[in-house]
């Protein structure tokens, strides 16, 4: 469950430490993997069989370098991804697997809409799981020196699955970044959180919805999901709100937000003692949400702001929530102009991470600081006017 179209947190992960072996001739790299595997206690013959068919896959590297989807704003991205067909299929699957979702809610405390949304966005409820050879993908990405520390451990986790009879080096397929199954889990995640939900004695994330959904629920609980608490709620914000207090870097109790004039668009706000943040994906004139502690768990699974917000919102829709009020947000920045903004922010000493044209957490944080300094509404939404002022 790492990302839509296999573009996940992995896509945006930080660079690996230089000490992690990577690069060089691919054959020599594979031999290094074999030596390390044997040093970890795996039998040499088993390791040889596991890596016998491995090949470098240039299509994996090409997919890894394609990040354009994350340059879309929240409204564009969410409208593109959340279709009526996905909503209808979600409701049908909720009914079909009602007993499984009941178990997940009882055992792991994860609401069914949350897992339904991930299931939909990751693989269209299992229909599109990816056809990349998983071992080739993992070894190719570990050999590439962009994020080897992220992928190298996954190879040894896949080896453990192979020893259990749960991984076929030549036939196991999935997303380009090595995720497997209906909710797209990496080998380490499968080892730690895999659940035999259908009771057949195996963890089959590619073919068994109960296994995939139960495993996803267990993983979310392990990442810190809090039972019985909300995650995201659409709100109406007053025009005189202190915008500098909005964003995920700032939180107050729900009761304090209510005193500041924040109101639910439907239903009631969460418990007054819960901490929450006002989330404005496209600034003060666009959609507005209250993000509760469970919302932060999404970022433990995926680092993309636009993906996380879309997945969390979609979960509310699948549980009967309304279509958000898009409002009339100010025009944002294109990818090229966003890169220009990031360069200007970096020149002013802000850490915006990679200059990639993606409005991530670091760029939002820097934008809010500069808006406040310039006397602009500090809602963390970069506009052409801000770019001009900088």
mmCIF file of C-alpha atoms in Angstrom:
data_model
loop_
_atom_site.group_PDB
_atom_site.id
_atom_site.type_symbol
_atom_site.label_atom_id
_atom_site.label_comp_id
_atom_site.label_asym_id
_atom_site.label_seq_id
_atom_site.Cartn_x
_atom_site.Cartn_y
_atom_site.Cartn_z
ATOM 1 C CA UNK A 1 0.000 0.000 0.000
ATOM 2 C CA UNK A 2 2.800 2.323 -0.794
ATOM 3 C CA UNK A 3 1.418 4.462 -3.620
ATOM 4 C CA UNK A 4 -0.883 4.989 -6.553
ATOM 5 C CA UNK A 5 0.413 3.625 -9.843
ATOM 6 C CA UNK A 6 3.363 2.368 -7.806
ATOM 7 C CA UNK A 7 4.525 5.925 -7.152
ATOM 8 C CA UNK A 8 4.782 5.921 -3.421
ATOM 9 C CA UNK A 9 6.593 7.163 -0.430
ATOM 10 C CA UNK A 10 9.471 5.316 -1.977
ATOM 11 C CA UNK A 11 9.499 7.811 -4.810
ATOM 12 C CA UNK A 12 10.081 10.651 -2.414
ATOM 13 C CA UNK A 13 12.350 8.970 0.116
ATOM 14 C CA UNK A 14 15.553 10.623 1.190
ATOM 15 C CA UNK A 15 18.875 9.542 -0.259
ATOM 16 C CA UNK A 16 20.580 6.573 1.291
ATOM 17 C CA UNK A 17 23.786 6.818 3.296
ATOM 18 C CA UNK A 18 26.888 6.600 1.146
ATOM 19 C CA UNK A 19 28.069 3.494 3.032
ATOM 20 C CA UNK A 20 25.318 1.353 1.471
ATOM 21 C CA UNK A 21 26.871 -0.661 -1.381
ATOM 22 C CA UNK A 22 25.540 0.331 -4.794
ATOM 23 C CA UNK A 23 26.582 0.877 -8.400
ATOM 24 C CA UNK A 24 29.390 -0.765 -10.342
ATOM 25 C CA UNK A 25 28.966 -3.749 -12.644
ATOM 26 C CA UNK A 26 25.625 -5.409 -12.041
ATOM 27 C CA UNK A 27 27.126 -8.903 -11.862
ATOM 28 C CA UNK A 28 29.613 -7.817 -9.222
ATOM 29 C CA UNK A 29 26.830 -6.154 -7.280
ATOM 30 C CA UNK A 30 24.797 -9.377 -7.292
ATOM 31 C CA UNK A 31 27.832 -11.315 -6.075
ATOM 32 C CA UNK A 32 28.068 -8.858 -3.211
ATOM 33 C CA UNK A 33 24.453 -9.559 -2.346
ATOM 34 C CA UNK A 34 25.195 -13.273 -2.312
ATOM 35 C CA UNK A 35 28.112 -12.826 0.080
ATOM 36 C CA UNK A 36 26.043 -10.671 2.405
ATOM 37 C CA UNK A 37 23.156 -13.134 2.358
ATOM 38 C CA UNK A 38 25.469 -16.006 3.312
ATOM 39 C CA UNK A 39 26.986 -13.875 6.086
ATOM 40 C CA UNK A 40 23.438 -13.410 7.422
ATOM 41 C CA UNK A 41 23.086 -17.180 7.769
ATOM 42 C CA UNK A 42 21.343 -18.137 4.540
ATOM 43 C CA UNK A 43 22.557 -21.318 2.824
ATOM 44 C CA UNK A 44 24.769 -20.627 -0.182
ATOM 45 C CA UNK A 45 22.774 -22.993 -2.403
ATOM 46 C CA UNK A 46 19.511 -21.303 -1.470
ATOM 47 C CA UNK A 47 20.979 -17.883 -2.191
ATOM 48 C CA UNK A 48 22.244 -19.061 -5.584
ATOM 49 C CA UNK A 49 18.803 -20.392 -6.524
ATOM 50 C CA UNK A 50 17.138 -17.207 -5.309
ATOM 51 C CA UNK A 51 19.352 -14.932 -7.430
ATOM 52 C CA UNK A 52 19.864 -17.248 -10.402
ATOM 53 C CA UNK A 53 17.403 -15.461 -12.680
ATOM 54 C CA UNK A 54 17.887 -11.868 -11.519
ATOM 55 C CA UNK A 55 18.306 -9.246 -14.234
ATOM 56 C CA UNK A 56 18.685 -5.480 -14.274
ATOM 57 C CA UNK A 57 15.487 -3.807 -15.499
ATOM 58 C CA UNK A 58 15.907 -0.395 -17.180
ATOM 59 C CA UNK A 59 12.111 0.083 -17.188
ATOM 60 C CA UNK A 60 12.227 0.200 -13.390
ATOM 61 C CA UNK A 61 14.715 3.071 -13.445
ATOM 62 C CA UNK A 62 12.600 4.898 -16.015
ATOM 63 C CA UNK A 63 9.518 4.544 -13.809
ATOM 64 C CA UNK A 64 11.484 5.669 -10.774
ATOM 65 C CA UNK A 65 12.445 8.905 -12.500
ATOM 66 C CA UNK A 66 8.877 9.714 -13.554
ATOM 67 C CA UNK A 67 7.348 11.965 -10.903
ATOM 68 C CA UNK A 68 4.961 14.197 -12.866
ATOM 69 C CA UNK A 69 1.827 12.934 -11.101
ATOM 70 C CA UNK A 70 2.954 14.515 -7.836
ATOM 71 C CA UNK A 71 3.070 17.967 -9.422
ATOM 72 C CA UNK A 72 -0.725 18.012 -9.686
ATOM 73 C CA UNK A 73 -2.662 20.028 -7.124
ATOM 74 C CA UNK A 74 -5.102 18.364 -4.747
ATOM 75 C CA UNK A 75 -8.289 19.203 -6.634
ATOM 76 C CA UNK A 76 -6.922 18.033 -9.995
ATOM 77 C CA UNK A 77 -5.367 14.890 -8.541
ATOM 78 C CA UNK A 78 -8.359 13.871 -6.424
ATOM 79 C CA UNK A 79 -10.880 14.448 -9.219
ATOM 80 C CA UNK A 80 -8.749 12.406 -11.587
ATOM 81 C CA UNK A 81 -8.357 9.531 -9.145
ATOM 82 C CA UNK A 82 -11.731 9.358 -7.373
ATOM 83 C CA UNK A 83 -14.264 8.248 -9.948
ATOM 84 C CA UNK A 84 -17.882 7.242 -9.449
ATOM 85 C CA UNK A 85 -16.909 3.760 -10.615
ATOM 86 C CA UNK A 86 -14.339 3.488 -7.812
ATOM 87 C CA UNK A 87 -16.892 4.691 -5.297
ATOM 88 C CA UNK A 88 -19.505 2.197 -6.518
ATOM 89 C CA UNK A 89 -16.996 -0.666 -6.525
ATOM 90 C CA UNK A 90 -15.867 0.347 -3.056
ATOM 91 C CA UNK A 91 -19.374 0.118 -1.686
ATOM 92 C CA UNK A 92 -19.890 -3.264 -3.366
ATOM 93 C CA UNK A 93 -16.640 -4.559 -1.883
ATOM 94 C CA UNK A 94 -17.555 -3.164 1.535
ATOM 95 C CA UNK A 95 -20.726 -5.251 1.438
ATOM 96 C CA UNK A 96 -19.050 -8.350 -0.026
ATOM 97 C CA UNK A 97 -16.254 -8.382 2.558
ATOM 98 C CA UNK A 98 -18.289 -6.994 5.442
ATOM 99 C CA UNK A 99 -17.238 -9.766 7.840
ATOM 100 C CA UNK A 100 -13.548 -9.175 7.053
ATOM 101 C CA UNK A 101 -13.886 -5.453 7.680
ATOM 102 C CA UNK A 102 -15.659 -6.213 10.957
ATOM 103 C CA UNK A 103 -12.634 -8.303 12.020
ATOM 104 C CA UNK A 104 -10.215 -5.564 11.006
ATOM 105 C CA UNK A 105 -12.143 -2.952 12.965
ATOM 106 C CA UNK A 106 -12.283 -5.259 15.991
ATOM 107 C CA UNK A 107 -8.673 -6.479 15.906
ATOM 108 C CA UNK A 108 -6.826 -3.446 14.554
ATOM 109 C CA UNK A 109 -9.209 -0.518 15.005
ATOM 110 C CA UNK A 110 -8.946 0.605 11.375
ATOM 111 C CA UNK A 111 -12.159 1.901 9.799
ATOM 112 C CA UNK A 112 -13.231 0.107 6.619
ATOM 113 C CA UNK A 113 -13.236 3.234 4.462
ATOM 114 C CA UNK A 114 -9.519 3.684 5.080
ATOM 115 C CA UNK A 115 -8.580 0.270 3.704
ATOM 116 C CA UNK A 116 -11.137 0.438 0.908
ATOM 117 C CA UNK A 117 -9.587 3.701 -0.278
ATOM 118 C CA UNK A 118 -6.080 2.258 -0.278
ATOM 119 C CA UNK A 119 -7.303 -0.890 -2.036
ATOM 120 C CA UNK A 120 -8.911 1.261 -4.724
ATOM 121 C CA UNK A 121 -6.068 3.710 -5.258
ATOM 122 C CA UNK A 122 -3.326 1.103 -5.175
ATOM 123 C CA UNK A 123 -4.700 -1.578 -7.478
ATOM 124 C CA UNK A 124 -8.334 -0.820 -8.369
ATOM 125 C CA UNK A 125 -9.458 -3.426 -5.851
ATOM 126 C CA UNK A 126 -6.853 -5.930 -7.023
ATOM 127 C CA UNK A 127 -7.383 -5.569 -10.775
ATOM 128 C CA UNK A 128 -4.088 -3.798 -11.555
ATOM 129 C CA UNK A 129 -1.251 -5.088 -9.368
ATOM 130 C CA UNK A 130 1.685 -4.452 -11.693
ATOM 131 C CA UNK A 131 3.624 -6.809 -13.948
ATOM 132 C CA UNK A 132 7.210 -5.980 -13.017
ATOM 133 C CA UNK A 133 9.318 -8.892 -11.827
ATOM 134 C CA UNK A 134 9.626 -8.086 -8.130
ATOM 135 C CA UNK A 135 13.130 -9.421 -7.546
ATOM 136 C CA UNK A 136 14.472 -7.650 -10.646
ATOM 137 C CA UNK A 137 12.859 -4.421 -9.464
ATOM 138 C CA UNK A 138 14.296 -4.625 -5.963
ATOM 139 C CA UNK A 139 17.823 -5.510 -7.085
ATOM 140 C CA UNK A 140 17.771 -2.869 -9.835
ATOM 141 C CA UNK A 141 16.750 -0.169 -7.345
ATOM 142 C CA UNK A 142 19.256 -1.351 -4.744
ATOM 143 C CA UNK A 143 22.004 -1.251 -7.386
ATOM 144 C CA UNK A 144 20.966 2.274 -8.390
ATOM 145 C CA UNK A 145 22.662 4.732 -6.046
ATOM 146 C CA UNK A 146 19.674 7.004 -5.444
ATOM 147 C CA UNK A 147 18.116 5.091 -2.522
ATOM 148 C CA UNK A 148 19.987 1.795 -2.026
ATOM 149 C CA UNK A 149 19.469 1.722 1.750
ATOM 150 C CA UNK A 150 15.719 1.609 1.188
ATOM 151 C CA UNK A 151 15.736 -1.290 -1.243
ATOM 152 C CA UNK A 152 18.691 -3.479 -0.253
ATOM 153 C CA UNK A 153 16.978 -4.789 2.922
ATOM 154 C CA UNK A 154 13.920 -5.682 0.860
ATOM 155 C CA UNK A 155 16.006 -8.147 -1.138
ATOM 156 C CA UNK A 156 16.914 -10.104 1.994
ATOM 157 C CA UNK A 157 13.296 -9.952 3.156
ATOM 158 C CA UNK A 158 12.256 -11.426 -0.198
ATOM 159 C CA UNK A 159 14.866 -14.136 0.339
ATOM 160 C CA UNK A 160 13.184 -15.053 3.633
ATOM 161 C CA UNK A 161 9.834 -15.235 1.863
ATOM 162 C CA UNK A 162 11.476 -17.468 -0.763
ATOM 163 C CA UNK A 163 12.745 -19.798 1.964
ATOM 164 C CA UNK A 164 9.195 -20.020 3.303
ATOM 165 C CA UNK A 165 7.839 -20.898 -0.132
ATOM 166 C CA UNK A 166 6.015 -17.571 -0.435
ATOM 167 C CA UNK A 167 8.102 -15.935 -3.164
ATOM 168 C CA UNK A 168 9.068 -17.104 -6.653
ATOM 169 C CA UNK A 169 12.073 -15.150 -7.986
ATOM 170 C CA UNK A 170 11.103 -15.851 -11.594
ATOM 171 C CA UNK A 171 7.326 -15.376 -11.334
ATOM 172 C CA UNK A 172 6.442 -13.047 -8.461
ATOM 173 C CA UNK A 173 5.355 -9.731 -9.947
ATOM 174 C CA UNK A 174 4.057 -6.406 -8.701
ATOM 175 C CA UNK A 175 4.726 -2.683 -8.862
ATOM 176 C CA UNK A 176 7.938 -1.254 -10.279
ATOM 177 C CA UNK A 177 9.165 -0.387 -6.781
ATOM 178 C CA UNK A 178 8.863 -3.921 -5.443
ATOM 179 C CA UNK A 179 5.449 -3.772 -3.791
ATOM 180 C CA UNK A 180 3.336 -6.910 -3.975
ATOM 181 C CA UNK A 181 -0.375 -7.613 -3.838
ATOM 182 C CA UNK A 182 -3.730 -5.904 -3.649
ATOM 183 C CA UNK A 183 -2.633 -3.240 -1.187
ATOM 184 C CA UNK A 184 0.979 -3.135 -2.405
ATOM 185 C CA UNK A 185 3.281 -4.165 0.426
ATOM 186 C CA UNK A 186 7.058 -4.482 0.337
ATOM 187 C CA UNK A 187 8.664 -7.785 1.408
ATOM 188 C CA UNK A 188 9.716 -6.480 4.833
ATOM 189 C CA UNK A 189 6.158 -5.320 5.475
ATOM 190 C CA UNK A 190 4.838 -8.733 4.460
ATOM 191 C CA UNK A 191 7.218 -10.485 6.856
ATOM 192 C CA UNK A 192 6.210 -8.212 9.721
ATOM 193 C CA UNK A 193 2.499 -7.758 9.081
ATOM 194 C CA UNK A 194 1.351 -10.536 6.785
ATOM 195 C CA UNK A 195 -1.879 -12.147 8.031
ATOM 196 C CA UNK A 196 -3.555 -15.347 6.866
ATOM 197 C CA UNK A 197 -6.999 -13.772 6.770
ATOM 198 C CA UNK A 198 -8.795 -16.587 4.961
ATOM 199 C CA UNK A 199 -7.336 -19.392 7.087
ATOM 200 C CA UNK A 200 -5.786 -21.434 4.275
ATOM 201 C CA UNK A 201 -2.368 -21.524 5.908
ATOM 202 C CA UNK A 202 -0.720 -19.036 3.540
ATOM 203 C CA UNK A 203 -0.431 -15.260 3.248
ATOM 204 C CA UNK A 204 -1.536 -14.566 -0.321
ATOM 205 C CA UNK A 205 -1.657 -10.821 -0.850
ATOM 206 C CA UNK A 206 -2.114 -11.106 -4.617
ATOM 207 C CA UNK A 207 -5.164 -13.381 -4.680
ATOM 208 C CA UNK A 208 -6.865 -13.211 -1.273
ATOM 209 C CA UNK A 209 -8.728 -10.023 -0.260
ATOM 210 C CA UNK A 210 -8.997 -11.204 3.373
ATOM 211 C CA UNK A 211 -5.224 -11.735 3.541
ATOM 212 C CA UNK A 212 -4.456 -8.402 1.870
ATOM 213 C CA UNK A 213 -6.946 -6.355 3.902
ATOM 214 C CA UNK A 214 -6.091 -7.950 7.246
ATOM 215 C CA UNK A 215 -2.385 -7.435 6.547
ATOM 216 C CA UNK A 216 -3.018 -3.806 5.653
ATOM 217 C CA UNK A 217 -4.994 -3.258 8.833
ATOM 218 C CA UNK A 218 -2.285 -4.822 10.965
ATOM 219 C CA UNK A 219 0.338 -2.656 9.316
ATOM 220 C CA UNK A 220 -1.631 0.539 9.921
ATOM 221 C CA UNK A 221 -2.045 -0.361 13.570
ATOM 222 C CA UNK A 222 1.697 -0.961 13.814
ATOM 223 C CA UNK A 223 2.303 2.462 12.304
ATOM 224 C CA UNK A 224 0.294 4.075 15.086
ATOM 225 C CA UNK A 225 -3.352 4.046 14.021
ATOM 226 C CA UNK A 226 -5.616 4.922 16.959
ATOM 227 C CA UNK A 227 -8.796 2.896 17.276
ATOM 228 C CA UNK A 228 -12.110 4.696 17.091
ATOM 229 C CA UNK A 229 -10.679 8.091 16.185
ATOM 230 C CA UNK A 230 -11.339 10.121 13.023
ATOM 231 C CA UNK A 231 -8.611 10.902 10.509
ATOM 232 C CA UNK A 232 -9.882 13.713 8.260
ATOM 233 C CA UNK A 233 -13.006 15.869 8.255
ATOM 234 C CA UNK A 234 -14.118 18.626 5.940
ATOM 235 C CA UNK A 235 -14.664 21.933 7.712
ATOM 236 C CA UNK A 236 -15.770 25.507 7.119
ATOM 237 C CA UNK A 237 -13.218 28.105 8.234
ATOM 238 C CA UNK A 238 -13.905 31.747 9.088
ATOM 239 C CA UNK A 239 -12.390 34.431 6.895
ATOM 240 C CA UNK A 240 -10.539 35.957 9.839
ATOM 241 C CA UNK A 241 -8.754 32.778 10.936
ATOM 242 C CA UNK A 242 -5.083 33.173 11.825
ATOM 243 C CA UNK A 243 -3.714 31.422 8.723
ATOM 244 C CA UNK A 244 -0.233 31.145 10.216
ATOM 245 C CA UNK A 245 -1.650 28.558 12.624
ATOM 246 C CA UNK A 246 -2.827 26.304 9.806
ATOM 247 C CA UNK A 247 -0.895 23.400 8.313
ATOM 248 C CA UNK A 248 0.377 20.127 9.693
ATOM 249 C CA UNK A 249 3.192 21.855 11.604
ATOM 250 C CA UNK A 250 0.614 23.494 13.864
ATOM 251 C CA UNK A 251 -2.079 21.891 15.978
ATOM 252 C CA UNK A 252 -4.584 22.858 18.641
ATOM 253 C CA UNK A 253 -7.331 21.026 20.480
ATOM 254 C CA UNK A 254 -10.556 20.559 18.582
ATOM 255 C CA UNK A 255 -12.327 22.684 21.194
ATOM 256 C CA UNK A 256 -9.874 25.535 20.567
ATOM 257 C CA UNK A 257 -10.440 25.311 16.818
ATOM 258 C CA UNK A 258 -14.174 25.481 17.488
ATOM 259 C CA UNK A 259 -13.640 28.625 19.566
ATOM 260 C CA UNK A 260 -11.685 30.092 16.632
ATOM 261 C CA UNK A 261 -14.751 29.642 14.432
ATOM 262 C CA UNK A 262 -13.994 26.318 12.726
ATOM 263 C CA UNK A 263 -17.184 24.370 12.000
ATOM 264 C CA UNK A 264 -17.846 20.943 10.483
ATOM 265 C CA UNK A 265 -19.333 20.982 6.991
ATOM 266 C CA UNK A 266 -21.383 17.929 7.996
ATOM 267 C CA UNK A 267 -21.942 16.142 11.285
ATOM 268 C CA UNK A 268 -20.010 17.177 14.372
ATOM 269 C CA UNK A 269 -16.355 17.825 15.117
ATOM 270 C CA UNK A 270 -14.285 15.133 16.813
ATOM 271 C CA UNK A 271 -13.725 14.966 20.583
ATOM 272 C CA UNK A 272 -12.790 18.376 21.956
ATOM 273 C CA UNK A 273 -9.609 17.160 23.644
ATOM 274 C CA UNK A 274 -8.133 15.694 20.440
ATOM 275 C CA UNK A 275 -5.301 17.628 18.829
ATOM 276 C CA UNK A 276 -5.916 18.527 15.208
ATOM 277 C CA UNK A 277 -4.535 20.664 12.399
ATOM 278 C CA UNK A 278 -6.388 22.795 9.879
ATOM 279 C CA UNK A 279 -5.354 21.541 6.461
ATOM 280 C CA UNK A 280 -5.695 23.835 3.444
ATOM 281 C CA UNK A 281 -4.391 21.824 0.449
ATOM 282 C CA UNK A 282 -4.893 24.784 -1.922
ATOM 283 C CA UNK A 283 -4.888 27.710 0.444
ATOM 284 C CA UNK A 284 -7.523 29.583 2.404
ATOM 285 C CA UNK A 285 -9.912 29.874 -0.576
ATOM 286 C CA UNK A 286 -9.922 26.173 -1.447
ATOM 287 C CA UNK A 287 -11.058 22.995 0.330
ATOM 288 C CA UNK A 288 -10.521 22.910 4.096
ATOM 289 C CA UNK A 289 -10.121 19.905 6.387
ATOM 290 C CA UNK A 290 -9.416 19.145 10.006
ATOM 291 C CA UNK A 291 -6.614 16.569 10.186
ATOM 292 C CA UNK A 292 -6.658 14.415 13.300
ATOM 293 C CA UNK A 293 -3.742 12.346 14.721
ATOM 294 C CA UNK A 294 -4.627 9.336 12.571
ATOM 295 C CA UNK A 295 -4.038 11.452 9.470
ATOM 296 C CA UNK A 296 -0.334 11.533 10.335
ATOM 297 C CA UNK A 297 -0.206 7.741 10.065
ATOM 298 C CA UNK A 298 -0.782 8.067 6.333
ATOM 299 C CA UNK A 299 2.626 9.729 6.027
ATOM 300 C CA UNK A 300 4.235 6.692 7.666
ATOM 301 C CA UNK A 301 3.020 4.757 4.654
ATOM 302 C CA UNK A 302 3.388 7.372 1.929
ATOM 303 C CA UNK A 303 5.224 10.706 1.822
ATOM 304 C CA UNK A 304 3.261 12.355 -0.980
ATOM 305 C CA UNK A 305 1.043 15.124 0.434
ATOM 306 C CA UNK A 306 -1.406 15.103 -2.472
ATOM 307 C CA UNK A 307 -1.716 11.304 -2.426
ATOM 308 C CA UNK A 308 -2.176 11.131 1.335
ATOM 309 C CA UNK A 309 -4.806 13.868 1.393
ATOM 310 C CA UNK A 310 -6.666 12.249 -1.501
ATOM 311 C CA UNK A 311 -6.585 8.791 0.098
ATOM 312 C CA UNK A 312 -7.793 10.133 3.448
ATOM 313 C CA UNK A 313 -10.575 12.167 1.851
ATOM 314 C CA UNK A 314 -11.623 9.237 -0.355
ATOM 315 C CA UNK A 315 -11.968 7.116 2.797
ATOM 316 C CA UNK A 316 -14.518 9.610 4.143
ATOM 317 C CA UNK A 317 -16.450 9.460 0.856
ATOM 318 C CA UNK A 318 -16.590 5.671 1.011
ATOM 319 C CA UNK A 319 -18.158 5.987 4.454
ATOM 320 C CA UNK A 320 -20.829 8.381 3.266
ATOM 321 C CA UNK A 321 -19.075 11.731 3.531
ATOM 322 C CA UNK A 322 -19.954 14.570 1.139
ATOM 323 C CA UNK A 323 -18.080 15.736 -1.927
ATOM 324 C CA UNK A 324 -15.752 18.494 -0.743
ATOM 325 C CA UNK A 325 -16.456 22.137 -1.458
ATOM 326 C CA UNK A 326 -13.717 23.087 -3.920
ATOM 327 C CA UNK A 327 -14.197 26.798 -3.280
ATOM 328 C CA UNK A 328 -12.339 29.214 -5.536
ATOM 329 C CA UNK A 329 -8.626 28.814 -4.793
ATOM 330 C CA UNK A 330 -6.120 31.268 -6.153
ATOM 331 C CA UNK A 331 -4.167 30.007 -9.183
ATOM 332 C CA UNK A 332 -1.147 27.942 -8.211
ATOM 333 C CA UNK A 333 2.203 27.416 -9.889
ATOM 334 C CA UNK A 334 3.142 25.159 -12.779
ATOM 335 C CA UNK A 335 5.932 22.638 -12.342
ATOM 336 C CA UNK A 336 8.523 24.998 -13.854
ATOM 337 C CA UNK A 337 7.395 27.932 -11.742
ATOM 338 C CA UNK A 338 7.297 25.740 -8.652
ATOM 339 C CA UNK A 339 10.922 24.846 -9.286
ATOM 340 C CA UNK A 340 11.712 28.547 -9.629
ATOM 341 C CA UNK A 341 9.985 29.174 -6.305
ATOM 342 C CA UNK A 342 11.899 26.357 -4.638
ATOM 343 C CA UNK A 343 15.188 27.810 -5.883
ATOM 344 C CA UNK A 344 14.274 31.231 -4.483
ATOM 345 C CA UNK A 345 13.275 29.705 -1.160
ATOM 346 C CA UNK A 346 16.490 27.693 -1.002
ATOM 347 C CA UNK A 347 18.468 30.847 -1.754
ATOM 348 C CA UNK A 348 16.831 32.410 1.298
ATOM 349 C CA UNK A 349 18.074 29.558 3.455
ATOM 350 C CA UNK A 350 15.004 27.334 3.504
ATOM 351 C CA UNK A 351 15.323 23.575 3.290
ATOM 352 C CA UNK A 352 12.904 22.592 0.532
ATOM 353 C CA UNK A 353 14.557 19.279 -0.248
ATOM 354 C CA UNK A 354 15.022 18.397 -3.895
ATOM 355 C CA UNK A 355 14.178 21.074 -6.476
ATOM 356 C CA UNK A 356 11.521 18.946 -8.138
ATOM 357 C CA UNK A 357 8.484 21.155 -8.740
ATOM 358 C CA UNK A 358 6.487 19.218 -6.131
ATOM 359 C CA UNK A 359 4.695 21.100 -3.365
ATOM 360 C CA UNK A 360 5.744 18.896 -0.483
ATOM 361 C CA UNK A 361 5.848 19.487 3.265
ATOM 362 C CA UNK A 362 9.191 21.310 3.265
ATOM 363 C CA UNK A 363 8.170 23.675 0.470
ATOM 364 C CA UNK A 364 4.845 24.395 2.167
ATOM 365 C CA UNK A 365 6.632 25.161 5.409
ATOM 366 C CA UNK A 366 8.997 27.587 3.686
ATOM 367 C CA UNK A 367 6.150 29.245 1.784
ATOM 368 C CA UNK A 368 4.256 29.883 5.004
ATOM 369 C CA UNK A 369 7.296 31.463 6.640
ATOM 370 C CA UNK A 370 7.855 33.775 3.667
ATOM 371 C CA UNK A 371 4.176 34.692 3.434
ATOM 372 C CA UNK A 372 4.218 35.727 7.058
ATOM 373 C CA UNK A 373 7.423 37.727 6.587
ATOM 374 C CA UNK A 374 5.938 39.560 3.607
ATOM 375 C CA UNK A 375 2.649 40.299 5.349
ATOM 376 C CA UNK A 376 0.647 37.943 3.111
ATOM 377 C CA UNK A 377 -2.024 35.494 4.340
ATOM 378 C CA UNK A 378 0.172 32.662 5.587
ATOM 379 C CA UNK A 379 -1.846 29.716 4.259
ATOM 380 C CA UNK A 380 1.147 27.861 2.717
ATOM 381 C CA UNK A 381 -0.332 28.019 -0.805
ATOM 382 C CA UNK A 382 2.248 29.379 -3.276
ATOM 383 C CA UNK A 383 0.847 31.781 -5.877
ATOM 384 C CA UNK A 384 2.324 33.766 -8.763
ATOM 385 C CA UNK A 385 2.040 36.838 -6.541
ATOM 386 C CA UNK A 386 4.282 35.248 -3.919
ATOM 387 C CA UNK A 387 6.769 34.171 -6.570
ATOM 388 C CA UNK A 388 6.864 37.744 -7.845
ATOM 389 C CA UNK A 389 7.406 39.150 -4.339
ATOM 390 C CA UNK A 390 10.354 36.833 -3.820
#
